[in-house]
JSON list of C-alpha atoms in Angstrom, two decimals:
[
{"chain": "X", "resi": 1, "resn": "UNK", "atom": "CA", "xyz": [-8.61, 1.17, 36.78]},
{"chain": "X", "resi": 2, "resn": "UNK", "atom": "CA", "xyz": [-7.70, 4.44, 37.14]},
{"chain": "X", "resi": 3, "resn": "UNK", "atom": "CA", "xyz": [-9.06, 7.85, 35.81]},
{"chain": "X", "resi": 4, "resn": "UNK", "atom": "CA", "xyz": [-6.23, 9.95, 36.45]},
{"chain": "X", "resi": 5, "resn": "UNK", "atom": "CA", "xyz": [-5.04, 10.44, 33.26]},
{"chain": "X", "resi": 6, "resn": "UNK", "atom": "CA", "xyz": [-1.91, 12.43, 34.58]},
{"chain": "X", "resi": 7, "resn": "UNK", "atom": "CA", "xyz": [-1.19, 8.85, 36.18]},
{"chain": "X", "resi": 8, "resn": "UNK", "atom": "CA", "xyz": [-1.29, 7.41, 33.55]},
{"chain": "X", "resi": 9, "resn": "UNK", "atom": "CA", "xyz": [0.74, 9.79, 31.61]},
{"chain": "X", "resi": 10, "resn": "UNK", "atom": "CA", "xyz": [3.36, 9.43, 33.84]},
{"chain": "X", "resi": 11, "resn": "UNK", "atom": "CA", "xyz": [3.55, 5.49, 33.66]},
{"chain": "X", "resi": 12, "resn": "UNK", "atom": "CA", "xyz": [3.48, 5.82, 29.98]},
{"chain": "X", "resi": 13, "resn": "UNK", "atom": "CA", "xyz": [6.27, 7.80, 29.93]},
{"chain": "X", "resi": 14, "resn": "UNK", "atom": "CA", "xyz": [8.86, 5.69, 32.91]},
{"chain": "X", "resi": 15, "resn": "UNK", "atom": "CA", "xyz": [7.70, 1.85, 30.93]},
{"chain": "X", "resi": 16, "resn": "UNK", "atom": "CA", "xyz": [8.58, 4.13, 27.76]},
{"chain": "X", "resi": 17, "resn": "UNK", "atom": "CA", "xyz": [11.95, 5.01, 28.65]},
{"chain": "X", "resi": 18, "resn": "UNK", "atom": "CA", "xyz": [12.26, 0.95, 30.26]},
{"chain": "X", "resi": 19, "resn": "UNK", "atom": "CA", "xyz": [11.63, -0.32, 26.55]},
{"chain": "X", "resi": 20, "resn": "UNK", "atom": "CA", "xyz": [14.00, 1.76, 25.65]},
{"chain": "X", "resi": 21, "resn": "UNK", "atom": "CA", "xyz": [17.00, 0.67, 28.23]},
{"chain": "X", "resi": 22, "resn": "UNK", "atom": "CA", "xyz": [15.40, -3.64, 27.67]},
{"chain": "X", "resi": 23, "resn": "UNK", "atom": "CA", "xyz": [14.47, -4.40, 23.89]},
{"chain": "X", "resi": 24, "resn": "UNK", "atom": "CA", "xyz": [14.45, -7.48, 24.68]},
{"chain": "X", "resi": 25, "resn": "UNK", "atom": "CA", "xyz": [11.15, -7.39, 26.24]},
{"chain": "X", "resi": 26, "resn": "UNK", "atom": "CA", "xyz": [8.29, -5.89, 24.32]},
{"chain": "X", "resi": 27, "resn": "UNK", "atom": "CA", "xyz": [6.24, -5.80, 26.91]},
{"chain": "X", "resi": 28, "resn": "UNK", "atom": "CA", "xyz": [7.33, -2.45, 28.04]},
{"chain": "X", "resi": 29, "resn": "UNK", "atom": "CA", "xyz": [7.03, -0.95, 24.61]},
{"chain": "X", "resi": 30, "resn": "UNK", "atom": "CA", "xyz": [2.60, -2.02, 25.29]},
{"chain": "X", "resi": 31, "resn": "UNK", "atom": "CA", "xyz": [2.85, -1.92, 28.67]},
{"chain": "X", "resi": 32, "resn": "UNK", "atom": "CA", "xyz": [3.78, 1.97, 27.88]},
{"chain": "X", "resi": 33, "resn": "UNK", "atom": "CA", "xyz": [1.57, 2.21, 24.27]},
{"chain": "X", "resi": 34, "resn": "UNK", "atom": "CA", "xyz": [-1.62, 1.05, 25.88]},
{"chain": "X", "resi": 35, "resn": "UNK", "atom": "CA", "xyz": [-1.38, 4.07, 29.47]},
{"chain": "X", "resi": 36, "resn": "UNK", "atom": "CA", "xyz": [-0.37, 7.09, 26.36]},
{"chain": "X", "resi": 37, "resn": "UNK", "atom": "CA", "xyz": [-3.61, 5.06, 24.43]},
{"chain": "X", "resi": 38, "resn": "UNK", "atom": "CA", "xyz": [-5.31, 5.71, 28.22]},
{"chain": "X", "resi": 39, "resn": "UNK", "atom": "CA", "xyz": [-3.89, 8.61, 28.38]},
{"chain": "X", "resi": 40, "resn": "UNK", "atom": "CA", "xyz": [-5.05, 10.58, 25.06]},
{"chain": "X", "resi": 41, "resn": "UNK", "atom": "CA", "xyz": [-8.54, 8.75, 25.79]},
{"chain": "X", "resi": 42, "resn": "UNK", "atom": "CA", "xyz": [-9.46, 10.10, 29.00]},
{"chain": "X", "resi": 43, "resn": "UNK", "atom": "CA", "xyz": [-8.08, 13.55, 27.54]},
{"chain": "X", "resi": 44, "resn": "UNK", "atom": "CA", "xyz": [-10.66, 13.51, 25.57]},
{"chain": "X", "resi": 45, "resn": "UNK", "atom": "CA", "xyz": [-13.00, 13.88, 27.93]},
{"chain": "X", "resi": 46, "resn": "UNK", "atom": "CA", "xyz": [-11.61, 17.08, 28.80]},
{"chain": "X", "resi": 47, "resn": "UNK", "atom": "CA", "xyz": [-13.05, 20.84, 27.94]},
{"chain": "X", "resi": 48, "resn": "UNK", "atom": "CA", "xyz": [-11.21, 21.34, 24.35]},
{"chain": "X", "resi": 49, "resn": "UNK", "atom": "CA", "xyz": [-8.77, 24.32, 26.15]},
{"chain": "X", "resi": 50, "resn": "UNK", "atom": "CA", "xyz": [-7.71, 22.17, 28.60]},
{"chain": "X", "resi": 51, "resn": "UNK", "atom": "CA", "xyz": [-7.47, 19.36, 26.50]},
{"chain": "X", "resi": 52, "resn": "UNK", "atom": "CA", "xyz": [-3.48, 17.53, 26.65]},
{"chain": "X", "resi": 53, "resn": "UNK", "atom": "CA", "xyz": [-1.58, 19.88, 29.29]},
{"chain": "X", "resi": 54, "resn": "UNK", "atom": "CA", "xyz": [0.75, 17.61, 30.87]},
{"chain": "X", "resi": 55, "resn": "UNK", "atom": "CA", "xyz": [2.14, 16.70, 27.26]},
{"chain": "X", "resi": 56, "resn": "UNK", "atom": "CA", "xyz": [2.15, 20.22, 26.00]},
{"chain": "X", "resi": 57, "resn": "UNK", "atom": "CA", "xyz": [4.10, 20.67, 28.52]},
{"chain": "X", "resi": 58, "resn": "UNK", "atom": "CA", "xyz": [7.10, 18.52, 26.84]},
{"chain": "X", "resi": 59, "resn": "UNK", "atom": "CA", "xyz": [6.31, 19.25, 23.67]},
{"chain": "X", "resi": 60, "resn": "UNK", "atom": "CA", "xyz": [4.29, 15.92, 23.22]},
{"chain": "X", "resi": 61, "resn": "UNK", "atom": "CA", "xyz": [7.76, 14.29, 23.32]},
{"chain": "X", "resi": 62, "resn": "UNK", "atom": "CA", "xyz": [6.22, 11.47, 24.44]},
{"chain": "X", "resi": 63, "resn": "UNK", "atom": "CA", "xyz": [3.82, 10.63, 22.65]},
{"chain": "X", "resi": 64, "resn": "UNK", "atom": "CA", "xyz": [5.97, 11.20, 19.48]},
{"chain": "X", "resi": 65, "resn": "UNK", "atom": "CA", "xyz": [9.27, 9.26, 20.64]},
{"chain": "X", "resi": 66, "resn": "UNK", "atom": "CA", "xyz": [6.31, 6.39, 20.27]},
{"chain": "X", "resi": 67, "resn": "UNK", "atom": "CA", "xyz": [6.77, 6.70, 16.71]},
{"chain": "X", "resi": 68, "resn": "UNK", "atom": "CA", "xyz": [9.94, 7.65, 16.31]},
{"chain": "X", "resi": 69, "resn": "UNK", "atom": "CA", "xyz": [12.16, 5.07, 17.53]},
{"chain": "X", "resi": 70, "resn": "UNK", "atom": "CA", "xyz": [9.70, 1.99, 16.85]},
{"chain": "X", "resi": 71, "resn": "UNK", "atom": "CA", "xyz": [10.77, 3.69, 12.64]},
{"chain": "X", "resi": 72, "resn": "UNK", "atom": "CA", "xyz": [14.17, 3.62, 13.67]},
{"chain": "X", "resi": 73, "resn": "UNK", "atom": "CA", "xyz": [14.07, 0.40, 14.95]},
{"chain": "X", "resi": 74, "resn": "UNK", "atom": "CA", "xyz": [12.46, -1.27, 12.29]},
{"chain": "X", "resi": 75, "resn": "UNK", "atom": "CA", "xyz": [14.79, 0.52, 9.84]},
{"chain": "X", "resi": 76, "resn": "UNK", "atom": "CA", "xyz": [17.70, -0.66, 11.76]},
{"chain": "X", "resi": 77, "resn": "UNK", "atom": "CA", "xyz": [16.59, -4.17, 11.46]},
{"chain": "X", "resi": 78, "resn": "UNK", "atom": "CA", "xyz": [15.83, -3.98, 7.58]},
{"chain": "X", "resi": 79, "resn": "UNK", "atom": "CA", "xyz": [18.99, -2.83, 7.48]},
{"chain": "X", "resi": 80, "resn": "UNK", "atom": "CA", "xyz": [20.40, -5.64, 8.98]},
{"chain": "X", "resi": 81, "resn": "UNK", "atom": "CA", "xyz": [17.77, -7.80, 7.52]},
{"chain": "X", "resi": 82, "resn": "UNK", "atom": "CA", "xyz": [15.78, -9.60, 10.47]},
{"chain": "X", "resi": 83, "resn": "UNK", "atom": "CA", "xyz": [12.71, -8.53, 8.58]},
{"chain": "X", "resi": 84, "resn": "UNK", "atom": "CA", "xyz": [10.19, -10.35, 11.88]},
{"chain": "X", "resi": 85, "resn": "UNK", "atom": "CA", "xyz": [11.99, -7.71, 14.40]},
{"chain": "X", "resi": 86, "resn": "UNK", "atom": "CA", "xyz": [11.98, -4.53, 11.04]},
{"chain": "X", "resi": 87, "resn": "UNK", "atom": "CA", "xyz": [7.63, -6.36, 10.18]},
{"chain": "X", "resi": 88, "resn": "UNK", "atom": "CA", "xyz": [6.93, -5.77, 14.03]},
{"chain": "X", "resi": 89, "resn": "UNK", "atom": "CA", "xyz": [8.84, -2.69, 14.82]},
{"chain": "X", "resi": 90, "resn": "UNK", "atom": "CA", "xyz": [6.59, -1.31, 11.59]},
{"chain": "X", "resi": 91, "resn": "UNK", "atom": "CA", "xyz": [3.80, -2.23, 12.34]},
{"chain": "X", "resi": 92, "resn": "UNK", "atom": "CA", "xyz": [4.10, -0.28, 15.74]},
{"chain": "X", "resi": 93, "resn": "UNK", "atom": "CA", "xyz": [5.55, 2.60, 13.81]},
{"chain": "X", "resi": 94, "resn": "UNK", "atom": "CA", "xyz": [2.13, 2.46, 12.01]},
{"chain": "X", "resi": 95, "resn": "UNK", "atom": "CA", "xyz": [-0.01, 1.93, 15.56]},
{"chain": "X", "resi": 96, "resn": "UNK", "atom": "CA", "xyz": [1.81, 4.49, 16.73]},
{"chain": "X", "resi": 97, "resn": "UNK", "atom": "CA", "xyz": [1.68, 6.98, 13.87]},
{"chain": "X", "resi": 98, "resn": "UNK", "atom": "CA", "xyz": [-2.89, 6.55, 13.56]},
{"chain": "X", "resi": 99, "resn": "UNK", "atom": "CA", "xyz": [-3.03, 7.94, 17.77]},
{"chain": "X", "resi": 100, "resn": "UNK", "atom": "CA", "xyz": [-1.02, 11.31, 16.90]},
{"chain": "X", "resi": 101, "resn": "UNK", "atom": "CA", "xyz": [-3.01, 11.02, 13.76]},
{"chain": "X", "resi": 102, "resn": "UNK", "atom": "CA", "xyz": [-6.59, 9.90, 14.98]},
{"chain": "X", "resi": 103, "resn": "UNK", "atom": "CA", "xyz": [-6.15, 12.80, 18.07]},
{"chain": "X", "resi": 104, "resn": "UNK", "atom": "CA", "xyz": [-5.00, 15.18, 15.40]},
{"chain": "X", "resi": 105, "resn": "UNK", "atom": "CA", "xyz": [-1.05, 15.80, 16.78]},
{"chain": "X", "resi": 106, "resn": "UNK", "atom": "CA", "xyz": [0.05, 15.42, 13.59]},
{"chain": "X", "resi": 107, "resn": "UNK", "atom": "CA", "xyz": [-1.49, 16.54, 10.20]},
{"chain": "X", "resi": 108, "resn": "UNK", "atom": "CA", "xyz": [-0.35, 14.17, 8.36]},
{"chain": "X", "resi": 109, "resn": "UNK", "atom": "CA", "xyz": [-2.68, 11.95, 7.09]},
{"chain": "X", "resi": 110, "resn": "UNK", "atom": "CA", "xyz": [-1.09, 8.70, 5.97]},
{"chain": "X", "resi": 111, "resn": "UNK", "atom": "CA", "xyz": [2.37, 7.73, 6.22]},
{"chain": "X", "resi": 112, "resn": "UNK", "atom": "CA", "xyz": [3.78, 5.95, 3.52]},
{"chain": "X", "resi": 113, "resn": "UNK", "atom": "CA", "xyz": [7.00, 5.21, 3.98]},
{"chain": "X", "resi": 114, "resn": "UNK", "atom": "CA", "xyz": [6.09, 3.12, 6.99]},
{"chain": "X", "resi": 115, "resn": "UNK", "atom": "CA", "xyz": [3.92, 1.79, 5.22]},
{"chain": "X", "resi": 116, "resn": "UNK", "atom": "CA", "xyz": [5.65, 0.17, 2.52]},
{"chain": "X", "resi": 117, "resn": "UNK", "atom": "CA", "xyz": [8.70, -1.43, 5.07]},
{"chain": "X", "resi": 118, "resn": "UNK", "atom": "CA", "xyz": [5.56, -2.99, 6.37]},
{"chain": "X", "resi": 119, "resn": "UNK", "atom": "CA", "xyz": [4.58, -4.42, 3.37]},
{"chain": "X", "resi": 120, "resn": "UNK", "atom": "CA", "xyz": [7.96, -5.55, 1.67]},
{"chain": "X", "resi": 121, "resn": "UNK", "atom": "CA", "xyz": [9.93, -7.01, 4.97]},
{"chain": "X", "resi": 122, "resn": "UNK", "atom": "CA", "xyz": [6.23, -9.17, 5.55]},
{"chain": "X", "resi": 123, "resn": "UNK", "atom": "CA", "xyz": [7.09, -9.94, 1.63]},
{"chain": "X", "resi": 124, "resn": "UNK", "atom": "CA", "xyz": [10.61, -11.22, 2.53]},
{"chain": "X", "resi": 125, "resn": "UNK", "atom": "CA", "xyz": [9.09, -13.49, 5.49]},
{"chain": "X", "resi": 126, "resn": "UNK", "atom": "CA", "xyz": [6.79, -14.90, 2.66]},
{"chain": "X", "resi": 127, "resn": "UNK", "atom": "CA", "xyz": [3.74, -13.76, 4.49]},
{"chain": "X", "resi": 128, "resn": "UNK", "atom": "CA", "xyz": [1.99, -12.44, 1.20]},
{"chain": "X", "resi": 129, "resn": "UNK", "atom": "CA", "xyz": [-1.06, -11.97, 3.34]},
{"chain": "X", "resi": 130, "resn": "UNK", "atom": "CA", "xyz": [0.22, -9.37, 4.77]},
{"chain": "X", "resi": 131, "resn": "UNK", "atom": "CA", "xyz": [2.84, -8.15, 2.69]},
{"chain": "X", "resi": 132, "resn": "UNK", "atom": "CA", "xyz": [-0.82, -7.79, 0.63]},
{"chain": "X", "resi": 133, "resn": "UNK", "atom": "CA", "xyz": [-2.64, -5.62, 3.52]},
{"chain": "X", "resi": 134, "resn": "UNK", "atom": "CA", "xyz": [0.14, -2.92, 3.01]},
{"chain": "X", "resi": 135, "resn": "UNK", "atom": "CA", "xyz": [0.93, -3.18, -0.25]},
{"chain": "X", "resi": 136, "resn": "UNK", "atom": "CA", "xyz": [-3.04, -2.78, -0.90]},
{"chain": "X", "resi": 137, "resn": "UNK", "atom": "CA", "xyz": [-2.86, 0.32, 1.57]},
{"chain": "X", "resi": 138, "resn": "UNK", "atom": "CA", "xyz": [-0.27, 1.66, -1.06]},
{"chain": "X", "resi": 139, "resn": "UNK", "atom": "CA", "xyz": [-2.09, 0.91, -3.95]},
{"chain": "X", "resi": 140, "resn": "UNK", "atom": "CA", "xyz": [-5.99, 2.34, -2.82]},
{"chain": "X", "resi": 141, "resn": "UNK", "atom": "CA", "xyz": [-4.03, 5.96, -2.37]},
{"chain": "X", "resi": 142, "resn": "UNK", "atom": "CA", "xyz": [-2.83, 6.21, -5.61]},
{"chain": "X", "resi": 143, "resn": "UNK", "atom": "CA", "xyz": [0.21, 6.02, -4.42]},
{"chain": "X", "resi": 144, "resn": "UNK", "atom": "CA", "xyz": [2.20, 7.35, -8.43]},
{"chain": "X", "resi": 145, "resn": "UNK", "atom": "CA", "xyz": [6.11, 7.30, -8.04]},
{"chain": "X", "resi": 146, "resn": "UNK", "atom": "CA", "xyz": [6.87, 5.07, -10.54]},
{"chain": "X", "resi": 147, "resn": "UNK", "atom": "CA", "xyz": [9.71, 3.20, -8.07]},
{"chain": "X", "resi": 148, "resn": "UNK", "atom": "CA", "xyz": [5.77, 1.67, -6.12]},
{"chain": "X", "resi": 149, "resn": "UNK", "atom": "CA", "xyz": [4.92, 0.35, -9.61]},
{"chain": "X", "resi": 150, "resn": "UNK", "atom": "CA", "xyz": [6.20, -2.98, -9.38]},
{"chain": "X", "resi": 151, "resn": "UNK", "atom": "CA", "xyz": [3.66, -3.23, -6.10]},
{"chain": "X", "resi": 152, "resn": "UNK", "atom": "CA", "xyz": [0.78, -2.82, -8.17]},
{"chain": "X", "resi": 153, "resn": "UNK", "atom": "CA", "xyz": [2.17, -5.37, -10.57]},
{"chain": "X", "resi": 154, "resn": "UNK", "atom": "CA", "xyz": [3.08, -7.71, -7.05]},
{"chain": "X", "resi": 155, "resn": "UNK", "atom": "CA", "xyz": [-0.93, -7.31, -6.18]},
{"chain": "X", "resi": 156, "resn": "UNK", "atom": "CA", "xyz": [-2.39, -7.63, -9.85]},
{"chain": "X", "resi": 157, "resn": "UNK", "atom": "CA", "xyz": [0.06, -10.66, -9.78]},
{"chain": "X", "resi": 158, "resn": "UNK", "atom": "CA", "xyz": [-0.91, -11.95, -6.78]},
{"chain": "X", "resi": 159, "resn": "UNK", "atom": "CA", "xyz": [-4.82, -11.79, -7.18]},
{"chain": "X", "resi": 160, "resn": "UNK", "atom": "CA", "xyz": [-4.73, -13.28, -10.56]},
{"chain": "X", "resi": 161, "resn": "UNK", "atom": "CA", "xyz": [-2.50, -16.68, -9.37]},
{"chain": "X", "resi": 162, "resn": "UNK", "atom": "CA", "xyz": [-5.26, -16.44, -6.76]},
{"chain": "X", "resi": 163, "resn": "UNK", "atom": "CA", "xyz": [-8.26, -16.79, -9.36]},
{"chain": "X", "resi": 164, "resn": "UNK", "atom": "CA", "xyz": [-9.86, -13.90, -7.66]},
{"chain": "X", "resi": 165, "resn": "UNK", "atom": "CA", "xyz": [-10.58, -11.66, -10.05]},
{"chain": "X", "resi": 166, "resn": "UNK", "atom": "CA", "xyz": [-12.70, -9.25, -8.83]},
{"chain": "X", "resi": 167, "resn": "UNK", "atom": "CA", "xyz": [-9.72, -7.60, -6.63]},
{"chain": "X", "resi": 168, "resn": "UNK", "atom": "CA", "xyz": [-7.61, -8.44, -9.48]},
{"chain": "X", "resi": 169, "resn": "UNK", "atom": "CA", "xyz": [-9.44, -6.15, -12.04]},
{"chain": "X", "resi": 170, "resn": "UNK", "atom": "CA", "xyz": [-10.24, -3.60, -9.32]},
{"chain": "X", "resi": 171, "resn": "UNK", "atom": "CA", "xyz": [-6.18, -3.20, -8.46]},
{"chain": "X", "resi": 172, "resn": "UNK", "atom": "CA", "xyz": [-5.51, -3.95, -12.34]},
{"chain": "X", "resi": 173, "resn": "UNK", "atom": "CA", "xyz": [-7.72, -0.43, -12.98]},
{"chain": "X", "resi": 174, "resn": "UNK", "atom": "CA", "xyz": [-5.75, 2.19, -10.40]},
{"chain": "X", "resi": 175, "resn": "UNK", "atom": "CA", "xyz": [-2.44, 0.35, -11.88]},
{"chain": "X", "resi": 176, "resn": "UNK", "atom": "CA", "xyz": [-3.87, 1.12, -15.24]},
{"chain": "X", "resi": 177, "resn": "UNK", "atom": "CA", "xyz": [-4.65, 4.48, -14.34]},
{"chain": "X", "resi": 178, "resn": "UNK", "atom": "CA", "xyz": [-1.57, 5.63, -12.33]},
{"chain": "X", "resi": 179, "resn": "UNK", "atom": "CA", "xyz": [0.86, 3.99, -14.25]},
{"chain": "X", "resi": 180, "resn": "UNK", "atom": "CA", "xyz": [-0.78, 4.20, -17.94]},
{"chain": "X", "resi": 181, "resn": "UNK", "atom": "CA", "xyz": [2.46, 3.25, -20.33]},
{"chain": "X", "resi": 182, "resn": "UNK", "atom": "CA", "xyz": [3.40, 0.19, -18.34]},
{"chain": "X", "resi": 183, "resn": "UNK", "atom": "CA", "xyz": [3.46, -2.08, -20.95]},
{"chain": "X", "resi": 184, "resn": "UNK", "atom": "CA", "xyz": [3.15, -5.30, -19.37]},
{"chain": "X", "resi": 185, "resn": "UNK", "atom": "CA", "xyz": [-1.03, -4.42, -18.01]},
{"chain": "X", "resi": 186, "resn": "UNK", "atom": "CA", "xyz": [-2.08, -5.66, -21.16]},
{"chain": "X", "resi": 187, "resn": "UNK", "atom": "CA", "xyz": [-1.15, -9.47, -19.74]},
{"chain": "X", "resi": 188, "resn": "UNK", "atom": "CA", "xyz": [-3.04, -9.19, -17.59]},
{"chain": "X", "resi": 189, "resn": "UNK", "atom": "CA", "xyz": [-5.77, -7.41, -18.64]},
{"chain": "X", "resi": 190, "resn": "UNK", "atom": "CA", "xyz": [-5.61, -11.03, -20.91]},
{"chain": "X", "resi": 191, "resn": "UNK", "atom": "CA", "xyz": [-5.10, -12.91, -18.19]},
{"chain": "X", "resi": 192, "resn": "UNK", "atom": "CA", "xyz": [-8.65, -12.29, -16.36]},
{"chain": "X", "resi": 193, "resn": "UNK", "atom": "CA", "xyz": [-10.61, -12.04, -20.31]},
{"chain": "X", "resi": 194, "resn": "UNK", "atom": "CA", "xyz": [-9.82, -15.75, -20.68]},
{"chain": "X", "resi": 195, "resn": "UNK", "atom": "CA", "xyz": [-11.39, -16.02, -23.90]},
{"chain": "X", "resi": 196, "resn": "UNK", "atom": "CA", "xyz": [-9.24, -16.49, -27.03]},
{"chain": "X", "resi": 197, "resn": "UNK", "atom": "CA", "xyz": [-11.80, -13.64, -29.17]},
{"chain": "X", "resi": 198, "resn": "UNK", "atom": "CA", "xyz": [-11.32, -12.05, -26.73]},
{"chain": "X", "resi": 199, "resn": "UNK", "atom": "CA", "xyz": [-7.81, -12.00, -25.92]},
{"chain": "X", "resi": 200, "resn": "UNK", "atom": "CA", "xyz": [-7.43, -12.08, -29.99]},
{"chain": "X", "resi": 201, "resn": "UNK", "atom": "CA", "xyz": [-9.50, -8.28, -29.64]},
{"chain": "X", "resi": 202, "resn": "UNK", "atom": "CA", "xyz": [-5.98, -7.01, -27.13]},
{"chain": "X", "resi": 203, "resn": "UNK", "atom": "CA", "xyz": [-3.31, -8.54, -29.83]},
{"chain": "X", "resi": 204, "resn": "UNK", "atom": "CA", "xyz": [-4.52, -6.93, -33.01]},
{"chain": "X", "resi": 205, "resn": "UNK", "atom": "CA", "xyz": [-4.32, -3.66, -31.35]},
{"chain": "X", "resi": 206, "resn": "UNK", "atom": "CA", "xyz": [-0.92, -4.34, -31.57]},
{"chain": "X", "resi": 207, "resn": "UNK", "atom": "CA", "xyz": [0.06, -2.80, -28.12]},
{"chain": "X", "resi": 208, "resn": "UNK", "atom": "CA", "xyz": [3.70, -4.30, -26.35]},
{"chain": "X", "resi": 209, "resn": "UNK", "atom": "CA", "xyz": [3.79, -8.00, -28.42]},
{"chain": "X", "resi": 210, "resn": "UNK", "atom": "CA", "xyz": [7.21, -9.15, -28.49]},
{"chain": "X", "resi": 211, "resn": "UNK", "atom": "CA", "xyz": [6.86, -7.42, -24.03]},
{"chain": "X", "resi": 212, "resn": "UNK", "atom": "CA", "xyz": [4.14, -9.56, -23.84]},
{"chain": "X", "resi": 213, "resn": "UNK", "atom": "CA", "xyz": [5.50, -13.54, -25.38]},
{"chain": "X", "resi": 214, "resn": "UNK", "atom": "CA", "xyz": [8.03, -12.49, -22.92]},
{"chain": "X", "resi": 215, "resn": "UNK", "atom": "CA", "xyz": [5.99, -11.59, -20.29]},
{"chain": "X", "resi": 216, "resn": "UNK", "atom": "CA", "xyz": [3.50, -15.35, -20.69]},
{"chain": "X", "resi": 217, "resn": "UNK", "atom": "CA", "xyz": [6.63, -17.14, -20.62]},
{"chain": "X", "resi": 218, "resn": "UNK", "atom": "CA", "xyz": [8.15, -16.12, -17.26]},
{"chain": "X", "resi": 219, "resn": "UNK", "atom": "CA", "xyz": [4.88, -15.89, -15.63]},
{"chain": "X", "resi": 220, "resn": "UNK", "atom": "CA", "xyz": [4.48, -20.05, -17.02]},
{"chain": "X", "resi": 221, "resn": "UNK", "atom": "CA", "xyz": [7.99, -20.59, -15.91]},
{"chain": "X", "resi": 222, "resn": "UNK", "atom": "CA", "xyz": [8.05, -18.89, -12.80]},
{"chain": "X", "resi": 223, "resn": "UNK", "atom": "CA", "xyz": [4.89, -19.22, -11.96]},
{"chain": "X", "resi": 224, "resn": "UNK", "atom": "CA", "xyz": [5.06, -17.90, -7.93]},
{"chain": "X", "resi": 225, "resn": "UNK", "atom": "CA", "xyz": [5.26, -13.89, -7.12]},
{"chain": "X", "resi": 226, "resn": "UNK", "atom": "CA", "xyz": [8.32, -11.59, -7.82]},
{"chain": "X", "resi": 227, "resn": "UNK", "atom": "CA", "xyz": [9.62, -9.42, -5.06]},
{"chain": "X", "resi": 228, "resn": "UNK", "atom": "CA", "xyz": [8.43, -6.25, -7.28]},
{"chain": "X", "resi": 229, "resn": "UNK", "atom": "CA", "xyz": [9.03, -3.84, -4.43]},
{"chain": "X", "resi": 230, "resn": "UNK", "atom": "CA", "xyz": [12.88, -3.81, -5.01]},
{"chain": "X", "resi": 231, "resn": "UNK", "atom": "CA", "xyz": [13.85, -0.90, -6.89]},
{"chain": "X", "resi": 232, "resn": "UNK", "atom": "CA", "xyz": [11.25, 0.96, -3.49]},
{"chain": "X", "resi": 233, "resn": "UNK", "atom": "CA", "xyz": [13.37, -0.79, -1.28]},
{"chain": "X", "resi": 234, "resn": "UNK", "atom": "CA", "xyz": [17.17, -0.27, -2.17]},
{"chain": "X", "resi": 235, "resn": "UNK", "atom": "CA", "xyz": [15.69, 4.23, -2.93]},
{"chain": "X", "resi": 236, "resn": "UNK", "atom": "CA", "xyz": [14.27, 4.14, 0.72]},
{"chain": "X", "resi": 237, "resn": "UNK", "atom": "CA", "xyz": [16.76, 2.62, 2.18]},
{"chain": "X", "resi": 238, "resn": "UNK", "atom": "CA", "xyz": [19.71, 4.83, 1.23]},
{"chain": "X", "resi": 239, "resn": "UNK", "atom": "CA", "xyz": [17.94, 7.15, 3.88]},
{"chain": "X", "resi": 240, "resn": "UNK", "atom": "CA", "xyz": [19.45, 5.04, 6.51]},
{"chain": "X", "resi": 241, "resn": "UNK", "atom": "CA", "xyz": [22.39, 3.92, 5.61]}
]
């Protein structure tokens, strides 16, 4: 393979333009992005004051275009309810973001919105494992916007139903820390405790007894995950419409 970083940069640029002209062919974008990664990897071997000269001359437009074009494509697909395409595009968005972050083209360390929509798209596709992957990234960052509270509940519910008590307790602890006023956490506390004496102790605390009864009844009737992220989705989607 060529070690000429400038050649790799222009390959990335050419294939990126081809990908825009022919979005139906995903191999074009993949080829462009691999060329871009090779470019920055080769440039890292240069003295710091001589790195990324070709990219700098164009204001790093090509590298940032991988992120912006993928994000726009994901947003468009999401608004058209094409969740598989949206999921693929937001995964590409996050790959592009990781490249920009890793090589310090941006000082932003976490892309909250893209992570959210990768998770929501996965949930809409009933791909629980991928939804949990991205929702957990948000929970691990302790994102505390109230529109995200349902995501914490989705995670706790997923692990509780799966009898994964360790992860259920882990994320329940985070949820209680980030949203301490959410009375639904008590229902999960009781389910994880399991022992009737301990459950009575929780009930005796007098916290949200009526809400608890309703929550448990709904849980028994539904027996499956809920789409807890809907409020966050509606709020974020408004910026793209």
